[in-house]
Amino acid sequence: MIEFAEYGFKLASTNRIVQAAGIGKGMLFYYFKNKLELYNFLVEYAFACLHDDVAQMEALSDSDMIERYRKLNKIKMTGYIKHRSVYEFISRMYLNEDEAALSEESKRCFSMLTQKHAEVIEKIYFTADVSLFRSDIPSDKIIRYVRWAMDGYTQDILRRVRGKKTSEIDFAPYVEEYETYLSDLKKVFYKN
Amino acid sequence: MIEFAEYGFKLASTNRIVQAAGIGKGMLFYYFKNKLELYNFLVEYAFACLHDDVAQMEALSDSDMIERYRKLNKIKMTGYIKHRSVYEFISRMYLNEDEAALSEESKRCFSMLTQKHAEVIEKIYFTADVSLFRSDIPSDKIIRYVRWAMDGYTQDILRRVRGKKTSEIDFAPYVEEYETYLSDLKKVFYKN
DNA sequence: TCACTATTGACCGGCATGGTCGAAAGTAGT
DNA sequence: ACTACTTTCGACCATGCCGGTCAATAGTGA
């Protein structure tokens, strides 16, 4: 997944894969008919990995948008840390959708995830309790400001932990910091 | 530059380059000794292209941070539209710094731009008139919120115009929309 | 000992690569 | 028209990596 995430299907090298995996070339083609079959296997495996995370996201039900966003981002971040390569592998799929001939099953997984993600995001907007928002700014813009702040913070964090090993990352301070941002956002965008 | 921006130095193909340029292969190696020399030429050319933009950025002097940010982003965006491939070419350099043996001159250009960009950003923070900010939120956090909003908006715009030809983009509505975001930010993060 | 599985890495044909070069076309002065 | 020179082309080359094969061997358990 690391190789495919970095190079995409076409430019990924099976030689590098077996080298990084520390196995002989033969093994790869003993267990997988060819490069594409390996890729399809990984796609399905990757989506299976995310199953639990997605289920958690779907279960979110707070009407307070910021509260819901906070939980969503928490799931995303811990998920990213837990299966970093899986996340990056799938992100890559969204960039070059058609560079590999995906199996039907893979396509199914892919479109299902896309749809679910859209649903989660949509639910956040549509079920947001806009009566909590200050009334002198359109609610859709407030939603956007919050999203930008959340995304920006997430990006900042990921930038800071890039290169570090998952095990040596201490998340406590980030979570704490995160809370202060959320309370700020409530302060400026909610009533009172 | 388009080819190098997309593939990086090593994976860029001189065959694709001459094909896209509509010239014979011989011409490329008639005017450039080899691939690397072409690359170094492009690096220096690219930085020369940005010279004016950078000068404009350095000239910004508003003490009102949002005002300054607005102008900075305006320069960035129009610059991106004017020399899209140049921007993407240079962005790529920051990703894979060492994949090509840059000439001394190229290295000099590269580090100078990096430094200047850092200076511009730093100046925004250090010379910001924090007395304009509301006092119940630390000023460094306000700066961050504004930055996230600005970056988020810029990203949204770029996502919307991706794929479009430069000539067929109408910027007026974006600029107008931009202004409303800025006034919102002032409303929520400035005093009163 | 045997039947079977797991594993290896040298090796294959094929393809794209960066780079070459002889030929031809273009240009300008006489 | 002839000449000297520059510009342009694309077929061609050696090389290296590609995905994939396979004969050989090591491991395993009855």
PDB file of C-alpha atoms in Angstrom, chain B:
ATOM      1  CA  MET B   1       7.527  22.815 -16.646  1.00  0.00           C
ATOM      2  CA  ILE B   2       4.212  21.044 -16.891  1.00  0.00           C
ATOM      3  CA  GLU B   3       5.972  17.726 -17.338  1.00  0.00           C
ATOM      4  CA  PHE B   4       8.421  18.267 -14.472  1.00  0.00           C
ATOM      5  CA  ALA B   5       5.645  19.589 -12.233  1.00  0.00           C
ATOM      6  CA  GLU B   6       3.619  16.458 -12.739  1.00  0.00           C
ATOM      7  CA  TYR B   7       6.336  13.790 -12.656  1.00  0.00           C
ATOM      8  CA  GLY B   8       9.344  15.312 -10.931  1.00  0.00           C
ATOM      9  CA  PHE B   9      12.793  15.335 -12.484  1.00  0.00           C
ATOM     10  CA  LYS B  10      13.572  11.664 -12.606  1.00  0.00           C
ATOM     11  CA  LEU B  11      10.249  10.407 -13.928  1.00  0.00           C
ATOM     12  CA  ALA B  12       9.728  13.242 -16.382  1.00  0.00           C
ATOM     13  CA  SER B  13      10.060  12.038 -19.963  1.00  0.00           C
ATOM     14  CA  THR B  14      11.879  14.008 -22.618  1.00  0.00           C
ATOM     15  CA  ASN B  15       9.820  12.152 -25.209  1.00  0.00           C
ATOM     16  CA  ARG B  16       6.573  13.472 -23.746  1.00  0.00           C
ATOM     17  CA  ILE B  17       8.135  16.913 -23.496  1.00  0.00           C
ATOM     18  CA  VAL B  18       9.026  17.167 -27.177  1.00  0.00           C
ATOM     19  CA  GLN B  19       5.690  15.660 -28.135  1.00  0.00           C
ATOM     20  CA  ALA B  20       3.745  18.171 -26.075  1.00  0.00           C
ATOM     21  CA  ALA B  21       5.966  20.973 -27.327  1.00  0.00           C
ATOM     22  CA  GLY B  22       5.436  19.882 -30.927  1.00  0.00           C
ATOM     23  CA  ILE B  23       9.139  19.774 -31.746  1.00  0.00           C
ATOM     24  CA  GLY B  24      11.520  17.046 -32.783  1.00  0.00           C
ATOM     25  CA  LYS B  25      13.584  15.239 -30.216  1.00  0.00           C
ATOM     26  CA  GLY B  26      16.785  16.601 -31.692  1.00  0.00           C
ATOM     27  CA  MET B  27      15.858  20.183 -30.963  1.00  0.00           C
ATOM     28  CA  LEU B  28      15.722  19.620 -27.240  1.00  0.00           C
ATOM     29  CA  PHE B  29      19.259  18.268 -27.155  1.00  0.00           C
ATOM     30  CA  TYR B  30      20.450  20.803 -29.662  1.00  0.00           C
ATOM     31  CA  TYR B  31      19.634  23.671 -27.323  1.00  0.00           C
ATOM     32  CA  PHE B  32      20.188  21.814 -24.034  1.00  0.00           C
ATOM     33  CA  LYS B  33      23.080  19.474 -23.384  1.00  0.00           C
ATOM     34  CA  ASN B  34      20.904  17.057 -21.480  1.00  0.00           C
ATOM     35  CA  LYS B  35      17.795  16.700 -19.358  1.00  0.00           C
ATOM     36  CA  LEU B  36      19.420  18.127 -16.260  1.00  0.00           C
ATOM     37  CA  GLU B  37      20.591  21.259 -18.016  1.00  0.00           C
ATOM     38  CA  LEU B  38      17.065  21.821 -19.274  1.00  0.00           C
ATOM     39  CA  TYR B  39      15.781  21.396 -15.749  1.00  0.00           C
ATOM     40  CA  ASN B  40      18.230  23.875 -14.295  1.00  0.00           C
ATOM     41  CA  PHE B  41      17.342  26.350 -16.982  1.00  0.00           C
ATOM     42  CA  LEU B  42      13.673  25.995 -16.087  1.00  0.00           C
ATOM     43  CA  VAL B  43      14.386  26.467 -12.411  1.00  0.00           C
ATOM     44  CA  GLU B  44      16.123  29.751 -13.003  1.00  0.00           C
ATOM     45  CA  TYR B  45      13.492  30.847 -15.482  1.00  0.00           C
ATOM     46  CA  ALA B  46      10.696  29.974 -13.066  1.00  0.00           C
ATOM     47  CA  PHE B  47      12.186  31.996 -10.247  1.00  0.00           C
ATOM     48  CA  ALA B  48      12.709  34.921 -12.559  1.00  0.00           C
ATOM     49  CA  CYS B  49       8.996  34.731 -13.410  1.00  0.00           C
ATOM     50  CA  LEU B  50       8.056  35.113  -9.767  1.00  0.00           C
ATOM     51  CA  HIS B  51      10.348  38.024  -9.168  1.00  0.00           C
ATOM     52  CA  ASP B  52       7.648  40.667  -9.539  1.00  0.00           C
ATOM     53  CA  ASP B  53       5.130  38.792  -7.426  1.00  0.00           C
ATOM     54  CA  VAL B  54       7.639  38.428  -4.634  1.00  0.00           C
ATOM     55  CA  ALA B  55       8.520  42.102  -4.822  1.00  0.00           C
ATOM     56  CA  GLN B  56       4.858  42.971  -4.424  1.00  0.00           C
ATOM     57  CA  MET B  57       4.577  40.699  -1.426  1.00  0.00           C
ATOM     58  CA  GLU B  58       7.575  42.277   0.211  1.00  0.00           C
ATOM     59  CA  ALA B  59       6.128  45.733  -0.288  1.00  0.00           C
ATOM     60  CA  LEU B  60       3.011  44.991   1.783  1.00  0.00           C
ATOM     61  CA  SER B  61       2.976  47.135   4.850  1.00  0.00           C
ATOM     62  CA  ASP B  62      -0.521  47.363   6.335  1.00  0.00           C
ATOM     63  CA  SER B  63      -0.570  46.928  10.062  1.00  0.00           C
ATOM     64  CA  ASP B  64      -4.090  45.597   9.830  1.00  0.00           C
ATOM     65  CA  MET B  65      -3.398  41.906   9.447  1.00  0.00           C
ATOM     66  CA  ILE B  66      -6.529  40.984   7.551  1.00  0.00           C
ATOM     67  CA  GLU B  67      -5.935  43.777   5.100  1.00  0.00           C
ATOM     68  CA  ARG B  68      -2.429  42.563   4.515  1.00  0.00           C
ATOM     69  CA  TYR B  69      -3.516  38.984   4.192  1.00  0.00           C
ATOM     70  CA  ARG B  70      -6.076  39.966   1.664  1.00  0.00           C
ATOM     71  CA  LYS B  71      -3.526  41.646  -0.526  1.00  0.00           C
ATOM     72  CA  LEU B  72      -1.095  38.772  -0.102  1.00  0.00           C
ATOM     73  CA  ASN B  73      -3.658  36.230  -1.219  1.00  0.00           C
ATOM     74  CA  LYS B  74      -4.684  38.399  -4.108  1.00  0.00           C
ATOM     75  CA  ILE B  75      -1.105  38.449  -5.345  1.00  0.00           C
ATOM     76  CA  LYS B  76      -0.833  34.724  -4.867  1.00  0.00           C
ATOM     77  CA  MET B  77      -4.030  33.960  -6.704  1.00  0.00           C
ATOM     78  CA  THR B  78      -3.474  36.231  -9.669  1.00  0.00           C
ATOM     79  CA  GLY B  79       0.089  34.955  -9.818  1.00  0.00           C
ATOM     80  CA  TYR B  80      -1.141  31.395  -9.849  1.00  0.00           C
ATOM     81  CA  ILE B  81      -3.519  32.193 -12.676  1.00  0.00           C
ATOM     82  CA  LYS B  82      -0.919  34.066 -14.672  1.00  0.00           C
ATOM     83  CA  HIS B  83       1.841  31.463 -14.385  1.00  0.00           C
ATOM     84  CA  ARG B  84       0.030  28.373 -13.271  1.00  0.00           C
ATOM     85  CA  SER B  85       2.661  25.949 -14.474  1.00  0.00           C
ATOM     86  CA  VAL B  86       5.420  27.984 -12.857  1.00  0.00           C
ATOM     87  CA  TYR B  87       3.703  27.783  -9.488  1.00  0.00           C
ATOM     88  CA  GLU B  88       3.126  24.076  -9.800  1.00  0.00           C
ATOM     89  CA  PHE B  89       6.653  23.506 -11.004  1.00  0.00           C
ATOM     90  CA  ILE B  90       8.085  25.222  -7.947  1.00  0.00           C
ATOM     91  CA  SER B  91       5.655  23.586  -5.543  1.00  0.00           C
ATOM     92  CA  ARG B  92       6.910  20.284  -6.842  1.00  0.00           C
ATOM     93  CA  MET B  93      10.478  21.285  -6.008  1.00  0.00           C
ATOM     94  CA  TYR B  94       9.543  21.580  -2.371  1.00  0.00           C
ATOM     95  CA  LEU B  95       8.248  18.028  -2.358  1.00  0.00           C
ATOM     96  CA  ASN B  96      11.308  16.259  -3.780  1.00  0.00           C
ATOM     97  CA  GLU B  97      14.172  18.533  -2.978  1.00  0.00           C
ATOM     98  CA  ASP B  98      17.029  16.239  -3.767  1.00  0.00           C
ATOM     99  CA  GLU B  99      15.833  14.264  -6.751  1.00  0.00           C
ATOM    100  CA  ALA B 100      17.923  16.332  -9.158  1.00  0.00           C
ATOM    101  CA  ALA B 101      21.451  17.669  -8.883  1.00  0.00           C
ATOM    102  CA  LEU B 102      20.650  21.363  -9.052  1.00  0.00           C
ATOM    103  CA  SER B 103      23.245  23.790 -10.269  1.00  0.00           C
ATOM    104  CA  GLU B 104      24.660  26.260  -7.778  1.00  0.00           C
ATOM    105  CA  GLU B 105      22.684  29.052  -9.375  1.00  0.00           C
ATOM    106  CA  SER B 106      19.448  27.060  -9.104  1.00  0.00           C
ATOM    107  CA  LYS B 107      20.101  26.273  -5.481  1.00  0.00           C
ATOM    108  CA  ARG B 108      20.696  29.934  -4.797  1.00  0.00           C
ATOM    109  CA  CYS B 109      17.347  30.877  -6.374  1.00  0.00           C
ATOM    110  CA  PHE B 110      15.581  28.186  -4.465  1.00  0.00           C
ATOM    111  CA  SER B 111      16.865  29.080  -1.028  1.00  0.00           C
ATOM    112  CA  MET B 112      16.362  32.763  -1.652  1.00  0.00           C
ATOM    113  CA  LEU B 113      12.697  32.269  -2.475  1.00  0.00           C
ATOM    114  CA  THR B 114      12.214  30.083   0.561  1.00  0.00           C
ATOM    115  CA  GLN B 115      13.735  32.706   2.767  1.00  0.00           C
ATOM    116  CA  LYS B 116      11.750  35.560   1.287  1.00  0.00           C
ATOM    117  CA  HIS B 117       8.508  33.693   1.650  1.00  0.00           C
ATOM    118  CA  ALA B 118       9.292  32.989   5.288  1.00  0.00           C
ATOM    119  CA  GLU B 119      10.046  36.670   5.815  1.00  0.00           C
ATOM    120  CA  VAL B 120       6.747  37.764   4.325  1.00  0.00           C
ATOM    121  CA  ILE B 121       4.760  35.390   6.502  1.00  0.00           C
ATOM    122  CA  GLU B 122       6.731  36.309   9.564  1.00  0.00           C
ATOM    123  CA  LYS B 123       6.221  39.978   8.947  1.00  0.00           C
ATOM    124  CA  ILE B 124       2.483  39.452   8.864  1.00  0.00           C
ATOM    125  CA  TYR B 125       2.599  37.966  12.316  1.00  0.00           C
ATOM    126  CA  PHE B 126       5.092  40.263  13.954  1.00  0.00           C
ATOM    127  CA  THR B 127       3.816  43.535  12.651  1.00  0.00           C
ATOM    128  CA  ALA B 128       0.146  42.692  13.078  1.00  0.00           C
ATOM    129  CA  ASP B 129      -1.651  45.335  15.062  1.00  0.00           C
ATOM    130  CA  VAL B 130      -3.041  43.052  17.734  1.00  0.00           C
ATOM    131  CA  SER B 131      -4.769  45.922  19.458  1.00  0.00           C
ATOM    132  CA  LEU B 132      -7.483  45.564  16.824  1.00  0.00           C
ATOM    133  CA  PHE B 133      -8.230  42.011  17.967  1.00  0.00           C
ATOM    134  CA  ARG B 134     -10.838  41.062  20.505  1.00  0.00           C
ATOM    135  CA  SER B 135      -9.081  40.475  23.781  1.00  0.00           C
ATOM    136  CA  ASP B 136     -10.731  37.293  25.048  1.00  0.00           C
ATOM    137  CA  ILE B 137      -8.825  35.094  22.597  1.00  0.00           C
ATOM    138  CA  PRO B 138      -5.027  34.998  22.379  1.00  0.00           C
ATOM    139  CA  SER B 139      -3.825  36.942  19.371  1.00  0.00           C
ATOM    140  CA  ASP B 140      -1.714  34.101  18.018  1.00  0.00           C
ATOM    141  CA  LYS B 141      -4.793  31.945  17.853  1.00  0.00           C
ATOM    142  CA  ILE B 142      -6.752  34.638  16.057  1.00  0.00           C
ATOM    143  CA  ILE B 143      -3.947  34.848  13.540  1.00  0.00           C
ATOM    144  CA  ARG B 144      -4.228  31.138  13.035  1.00  0.00           C
ATOM    145  CA  TYR B 145      -8.006  31.217  12.523  1.00  0.00           C
ATOM    146  CA  VAL B 146      -7.653  33.910   9.931  1.00  0.00           C
ATOM    147  CA  ARG B 147      -4.917  31.992   8.188  1.00  0.00           C
ATOM    148  CA  TRP B 148      -6.977  28.817   8.134  1.00  0.00           C
ATOM    149  CA  ALA B 149      -9.954  30.671   6.703  1.00  0.00           C
ATOM    150  CA  MET B 150      -7.828  32.322   4.045  1.00  0.00           C
ATOM    151  CA  ASP B 151      -6.078  29.105   3.081  1.00  0.00           C
ATOM    152  CA  GLY B 152      -9.354  27.229   3.082  1.00  0.00           C
ATOM    153  CA  TYR B 153     -10.963  29.745   0.801  1.00  0.00           C
ATOM    154  CA  THR B 154      -7.986  29.765  -1.524  1.00  0.00           C
ATOM    155  CA  GLN B 155      -8.058  25.980  -1.688  1.00  0.00           C
ATOM    156  CA  ASP B 156     -11.778  25.984  -2.418  1.00  0.00           C
ATOM    157  CA  ILE B 157     -11.302  28.410  -5.267  1.00  0.00           C
ATOM    158  CA  LEU B 158      -8.422  26.495  -6.766  1.00  0.00           C
ATOM    159  CA  ARG B 159     -10.450  23.310  -6.541  1.00  0.00           C
ATOM    160  CA  ARG B 160     -13.289  24.980  -8.374  1.00  0.00           C
ATOM    161  CA  VAL B 161     -11.121  26.278 -11.218  1.00  0.00           C
ATOM    162  CA  ARG B 162      -9.041  23.144 -11.572  1.00  0.00           C
ATOM    163  CA  GLY B 163      -9.141  21.911 -15.134  1.00  0.00           C
ATOM    164  CA  LYS B 164     -10.499  25.135 -16.480  1.00  0.00           C
ATOM    165  CA  LYS B 165      -8.490  27.165 -18.929  1.00  0.00           C
ATOM    166  CA  THR B 166      -7.055  30.309 -17.452  1.00  0.00           C
ATOM    167  CA  SER B 167      -8.752  32.440 -20.065  1.00  0.00           C
ATOM    168  CA  GLU B 168     -12.247  31.223 -19.288  1.00  0.00           C
ATOM    169  CA  ILE B 169     -12.117  31.926 -15.581  1.00  0.00           C
ATOM    170  CA  ASP B 170     -14.081  34.919 -14.434  1.00  0.00           C
ATOM    171  CA  PHE B 171     -12.582  36.203 -11.247  1.00  0.00           C
ATOM    172  CA  ALA B 172     -14.940  38.997 -10.393  1.00  0.00           C
ATOM    173  CA  PRO B 173     -17.422  36.879  -8.399  1.00  0.00           C
ATOM    174  CA  TYR B 174     -14.616  35.264  -6.428  1.00  0.00           C
ATOM    175  CA  VAL B 175     -13.143  38.590  -5.472  1.00  0.00           C
ATOM    176  CA  GLU B 176     -16.556  39.821  -4.420  1.00  0.00           C
ATOM    177  CA  GLU B 177     -17.208  36.700  -2.357  1.00  0.00           C
ATOM    178  CA  TYR B 178     -13.771  37.066  -0.855  1.00  0.00           C
ATOM    179  CA  GLU B 179     -14.614  40.514   0.477  1.00  0.00           C
ATOM    180  CA  THR B 180     -17.621  39.220   2.367  1.00  0.00           C
ATOM    181  CA  TYR B 181     -15.461  36.620   4.087  1.00  0.00           C
ATOM    182  CA  LEU B 182     -13.002  39.261   5.107  1.00  0.00           C
ATOM    183  CA  SER B 183     -15.641  41.476   6.618  1.00  0.00           C
ATOM    184  CA  ASP B 184     -17.031  38.483   8.493  1.00  0.00           C
ATOM    185  CA  LEU B 185     -13.633  37.727   9.909  1.00  0.00           C
ATOM    186  CA  LYS B 186     -13.231  41.288  11.042  1.00  0.00           C
ATOM    187  CA  LYS B 187     -16.667  41.158  12.600  1.00  0.00           C
ATOM    188  CA  VAL B 188     -15.947  38.110  14.687  1.00  0.00           C
ATOM    189  CA  PHE B 189     -12.275  38.509  15.516  1.00  0.00           C
ATOM    190  CA  TYR B 190     -11.857  42.285  15.797  1.00  0.00           C
ATOM    191  CA  LYS B 191     -13.041  44.476  18.604  1.00  0.00           C
ATOM    192  CA  ASN B 192     -16.725  45.454  18.697  1.00  0.00           C
TER     193      ASN B 192
END
